[in-house]
Coordinates of C-alpha atoms in Angstrom, one line a residue:
M1 CA -281.8 -109.6 46.9
K2 CA -278.0 -109.9 46.3
C3 CA -274.9 -109.7 48.6
K4 CA -273.3 -106.3 48.0
N5 CA -269.8 -107.9 48.7
C6 CA -269.9 -111.0 46.1
E7 CA -273.2 -110.5 44.3
T8 CA -274.6 -113.8 45.3
S9 CA -278.4 -114.3 45.6
I10 CA -279.5 -114.2 49.2
K11 CA -282.9 -114.2 50.9
Q12 CA -284.6 -111.2 52.4
N13 CA -284.2 -112.3 56.1
Q14 CA -280.6 -113.5 55.9
K15 CA -278.1 -111.9 58.2
F16 CA -275.2 -113.4 56.5
C17 CA -274.2 -114.3 53.0
D18 CA -273.9 -118.1 52.5
N19 CA -271.1 -117.8 49.8
C20 CA -268.5 -115.1 51.3
G21 CA -269.8 -115.0 55.0
A22 CA -270.2 -111.2 55.0
R23 CA -272.8 -109.4 57.3
I24 CA -275.7 -108.4 55.5
I25 CA -276.1 -104.5 55.8
K26 CA -279.5 -103.0 55.5
N27 CA -279.3 -99.9 57.3
R28 CA -277.7 -96.8 56.2
L29 CA -274.7 -95.4 58.0
T30 CA -275.3 -93.5 60.8
P31 CA -273.3 -92.6 63.8
T32 CA -275.2 -95.1 65.8
V33 CA -274.6 -97.9 63.4
L34 CA -270.8 -96.9 63.1
A35 CA -270.5 -96.9 66.8
K36 CA -272.1 -100.3 66.9
Q37 CA -269.5 -101.6 64.5
V38 CA -266.4 -100.2 66.2
N39 CA -267.7 -101.7 69.4
E40 CA -268.1 -105.1 67.8
Q41 CA -264.7 -104.9 66.1
F42 CA -262.6 -103.5 68.8
L43 CA -264.2 -102.8 72.2
S44 CA -266.6 -105.7 73.2
I45 CA -265.2 -108.3 75.4
D46 CA -265.5 -111.1 72.9
N47 CA -264.0 -109.2 69.9
K48 CA -261.1 -110.9 67.8
L49 CA -258.6 -108.1 68.8
L50 CA -258.7 -108.6 72.3
I51 CA -259.0 -112.4 72.2
T52 CA -255.8 -112.4 69.9
F53 CA -253.8 -109.9 72.1
I54 CA -254.5 -112.1 75.1
D55 CA -254.2 -115.6 73.6
L56 CA -250.7 -114.2 72.1
F57 CA -249.5 -114.1 75.7
K58 CA -251.4 -117.0 77.2
C59 CA -251.0 -119.7 74.2
P60 CA -249.3 -118.2 71.3
E61 CA -249.1 -121.6 69.8
Q62 CA -252.9 -121.8 69.7
V63 CA -253.0 -118.4 67.6
I64 CA -249.9 -118.9 65.5
N65 CA -250.0 -122.7 64.7
G66 CA -254.2 -122.5 64.4
Y67 CA -253.8 -119.9 61.6
I68 CA -251.1 -121.8 59.7
N69 CA -253.1 -124.8 60.1
G70 CA -256.3 -123.2 58.9
T71 CA -258.2 -121.8 61.8
R72 CA -259.0 -118.3 60.4
K73 CA -262.2 -117.0 62.3
K74 CA -261.3 -117.0 65.8
Y75 CA -258.3 -114.5 65.8
I76 CA -257.4 -111.5 63.7
D77 CA -255.6 -112.0 60.3
V78 CA -251.9 -112.0 60.7
L79 CA -251.6 -109.0 58.3
Q80 CA -254.4 -107.2 59.7
Y81 CA -252.9 -107.4 63.3
F82 CA -249.5 -106.4 62.0
A83 CA -251.0 -103.5 60.3
L84 CA -252.8 -102.3 63.3
A85 CA -249.5 -102.6 65.2
L86 CA -247.9 -100.4 62.6
T87 CA -250.6 -97.9 63.2
L88 CA -249.9 -97.7 66.9
V89 CA -246.3 -97.3 66.1
G90 CA -247.2 -94.0 64.2
V91 CA -249.3 -92.9 67.4
Q92 CA -246.2 -93.7 69.6
V93 CA -243.8 -91.8 67.3
F94 CA -246.2 -88.9 67.2
L95 CA -246.6 -88.8 71.0
M96 CA -243.0 -89.2 71.6
N97 CA -242.1 -86.4 69.2
S98 CA -244.9 -84.0 70.3
F99 CA -245.8 -84.5 74.0
F100 CA -242.7 -86.4 75.4
K101 CA -239.9 -84.5 73.6
S102 CA -238.9 -82.7 77.0
E103 CA -238.4 -86.2 78.7
L104 CA -236.5 -87.4 75.7
E105 CA -234.3 -84.5 75.8
S106 CA -233.5 -84.6 79.5
T107 CA -232.4 -88.2 78.9
F108 CA -229.7 -86.9 76.6
E109 CA -228.8 -84.3 78.8
S110 CA -227.8 -87.0 81.2
L111 CA -225.4 -88.5 78.5
R112 CA -224.0 -85.2 77.9
A113 CA -223.2 -85.0 81.7
F114 CA -221.7 -88.3 81.3
E115 CA -219.6 -87.0 78.6
S116 CA -218.3 -84.2 80.7
A117 CA -217.3 -86.4 83.4
T118 CA -215.6 -88.9 81.2
G119 CA -213.2 -86.8 79.2
G120 CA -215.3 -85.1 76.8
A121 CA -215.4 -85.5 72.8
K122 CA -211.9 -87.0 73.3
N123 CA -213.5 -90.2 74.7
P124 CA -214.4 -92.4 71.8
I125 CA -217.3 -93.8 73.8
N126 CA -218.7 -90.3 74.0
S127 CA -218.4 -89.8 70.4
T128 CA -220.6 -92.7 70.0
I129 CA -223.1 -91.2 72.3
N130 CA -223.3 -88.1 70.3
S131 CA -223.8 -89.8 67.1
Q132 CA -226.5 -91.9 68.6
F133 CA -228.0 -88.8 69.8
E134 CA -228.0 -86.9 66.7
S135 CA -229.6 -89.8 64.6
F136 CA -232.2 -90.9 67.5
E137 CA -235.2 -88.7 66.1
E138 CA -234.6 -89.8 62.3
I139 CA -234.2 -93.5 63.6
N140 CA -237.2 -93.1 65.8
N141 CA -239.4 -91.7 62.9
Y142 CA -238.8 -94.8 60.8
Q143 CA -239.5 -97.6 63.2
S144 CA -242.0 -99.0 61.1
V145 CA -239.6 -99.6 58.3
F146 CA -237.1 -101.4 60.5
Y147 CA -239.7 -103.7 61.7
I148 CA -240.9 -104.6 58.3
L149 CA -237.2 -105.0 57.2
S150 CA -236.4 -107.4 60.4
I151 CA -239.1 -109.8 60.0
P152 CA -237.7 -111.8 57.0
L153 CA -234.4 -111.9 58.8
Y154 CA -235.8 -113.4 61.7
A155 CA -237.9 -115.7 59.6
F156 CA -234.7 -117.0 58.1
G157 CA -233.3 -117.3 61.4
S158 CA -236.1 -119.6 62.6
W159 CA -236.4 -121.4 59.4
A160 CA -232.7 -122.1 59.1
T161 CA -232.7 -123.4 62.7
N162 CA -235.1 -126.1 61.9
F163 CA -232.4 -127.9 60.0
L164 CA -230.3 -128.3 63.3
I165 CA -233.0 -128.6 65.9
K166 CA -236.0 -130.9 64.9
P167 CA -239.2 -129.3 66.4
V168 CA -242.4 -130.8 66.3
Y169 CA -243.5 -128.7 63.7
K170 CA -241.1 -128.2 60.5
Y171 CA -242.7 -125.1 58.8
N172 CA -241.8 -123.6 55.4
F173 CA -240.3 -120.0 54.9
T174 CA -243.8 -118.5 54.5
E175 CA -245.0 -120.2 57.6
H176 CA -242.0 -118.8 59.6
L177 CA -242.9 -115.6 58.2
V178 CA -246.4 -115.9 59.9
V179 CA -244.7 -117.1 63.2
N180 CA -242.6 -113.8 63.1
I181 CA -245.4 -111.4 61.9
Y182 CA -247.5 -112.3 64.8
Y183 CA -244.7 -112.3 67.2
Y184 CA -243.7 -108.9 66.0
A185 CA -247.2 -107.4 65.8
Q186 CA -247.6 -108.4 69.5
V187 CA -244.1 -106.9 70.5
I188 CA -244.9 -103.7 68.7
I189 CA -248.1 -103.4 70.2
I190 CA -246.9 -103.9 74.0
T191 CA -243.8 -102.0 73.6
A192 CA -245.6 -98.9 72.1
V193 CA -248.1 -99.0 75.1
L194 CA -245.3 -99.5 77.6
Y195 CA -243.2 -96.5 76.1
I196 CA -245.9 -94.1 76.3
L197 CA -247.0 -95.4 79.7
F198 CA -243.4 -95.1 81.2
L199 CA -242.8 -91.8 79.6
F200 CA -245.8 -90.5 80.8
L201 CA -245.0 -91.6 84.4
G202 CA -241.7 -89.6 84.0
L203 CA -239.2 -92.6 83.7
D204 CA -235.9 -92.3 82.1
Y205 CA -235.8 -93.2 78.3
L206 CA -232.7 -95.6 78.6
V207 CA -234.2 -97.3 81.5
I208 CA -237.6 -97.7 79.5
S209 CA -235.5 -99.0 76.5
G210 CA -233.5 -101.5 78.7
V211 CA -236.6 -102.9 80.4
V212 CA -238.5 -103.3 77.0
T213 CA -235.6 -104.9 75.3
V214 CA -235.2 -107.6 78.2
L215 CA -239.0 -108.1 77.9
I216 CA -238.7 -108.4 74.2
F217 CA -236.3 -111.3 74.5
I218 CA -238.0 -113.2 77.1
Y219 CA -241.1 -112.9 75.1
H220 CA -239.4 -113.9 71.7
F221 CA -238.0 -117.0 73.5
Y222 CA -241.3 -117.9 75.0
T223 CA -243.1 -117.8 71.7
L224 CA -240.5 -119.9 69.8
K225 CA -240.7 -122.5 72.6
R226 CA -244.6 -122.6 72.6
V227 CA -245.1 -122.7 69.1
F228 CA -242.5 -125.3 68.1
Q229 CA -243.3 -127.2 71.4
L230 CA -239.9 -127.6 72.6
D231 CA -238.8 -128.2 76.3
F232 CA -236.8 -125.6 78.0
W233 CA -233.2 -126.5 77.0
N234 CA -234.0 -127.2 73.3
G235 CA -236.2 -124.0 73.5
V236 CA -232.8 -122.1 74.7
A237 CA -230.8 -123.8 72.1
F238 CA -233.4 -123.0 69.3
Y239 CA -233.6 -119.2 70.4
L240 CA -229.8 -118.8 70.4
L241 CA -229.5 -120.4 67.1
V242 CA -232.0 -118.3 65.8
M243 CA -230.4 -115.1 66.9
V244 CA -227.1 -116.4 65.6
A245 CA -228.5 -116.9 62.2
F246 CA -230.4 -113.5 62.3
G247 CA -227.1 -111.9 63.1
I248 CA -225.1 -113.8 60.5
I249 CA -227.6 -112.8 57.5
G250 CA -227.8 -109.3 58.9
A251 CA -224.0 -109.1 58.7
I252 CA -224.0 -110.3 55.2
I253 CA -226.5 -107.8 54.1
G254 CA -224.7 -105.0 55.8
I255 CA -221.4 -106.0 54.1
L256 CA -223.2 -106.0 50.7
I257 CA -224.6 -102.7 51.3
L258 CA -221.2 -101.4 52.1
I259 CA -219.7 -103.1 49.0
A260 CA -222.6 -101.7 46.8
G261 CA -222.1 -98.3 48.4
F262 CA -218.3 -98.5 47.7
L263 CA -218.7 -99.5 44.1
Y264 CA -221.4 -96.9 43.3
G265 CA -219.1 -94.2 44.7
Y266 CA -216.0 -95.5 42.9
F267 CA -217.6 -95.8 39.6
G268 CA -219.5 -92.4 40.2
A269 CA -216.2 -90.7 40.7
I270 CA -214.8 -92.1 37.6
K271 CA -217.5 -90.7 35.7

């Protein structure tokens, strides 16, 4: 008998492959077998998903530092966790565009009322509100892309900060990517759940955004402090420097994009 995953010879009574560790599947796929697998992977109390989610709140350093240092069995792999989070974002966007559209529209109706009370379209602040309203749905639909593009910037920020503040762990850039992917996946999951829950309860979208944004900043600081084993004030300094580095590299990229767009338009017009 051979393992169906790696073709290694195994004994008839083995439950797991000695070579690759895969479970030996002997039964055909049926609804009962499929339900059992789903329960083992996602619903049971000792499944990796639930343990990873809880421990990223309780002890993020144990999940993240453990993965970087070679512990790969207890928790969900970092890329799998991030893929799951992006799937949940898709569900969030679908629900917001399909079932909570009226709640979102009522929020922007409040902004229109604010516009009327503050001088209409002549007020420059109101024109900003209008442009944000017009682009909201498009931005909302591309949340996953923004998350993916932000991760290397945050990783650069925490990696660059290592040269100024010397934490216990001095990781390379790839390891900083792991830190930020785990952090971002956790943030995506919890914010998606909170957005849907708060909208279901009928709360204003702007209020939700404010609450969620504050929670994101607090959790980011908490994660970096625990992962790099910093005291409170060094943690504050580390976090602020990460955000400054993130802002600088983001500004540089934005300027380069503007220059590239200008050059493209200029030479396109010449042709």
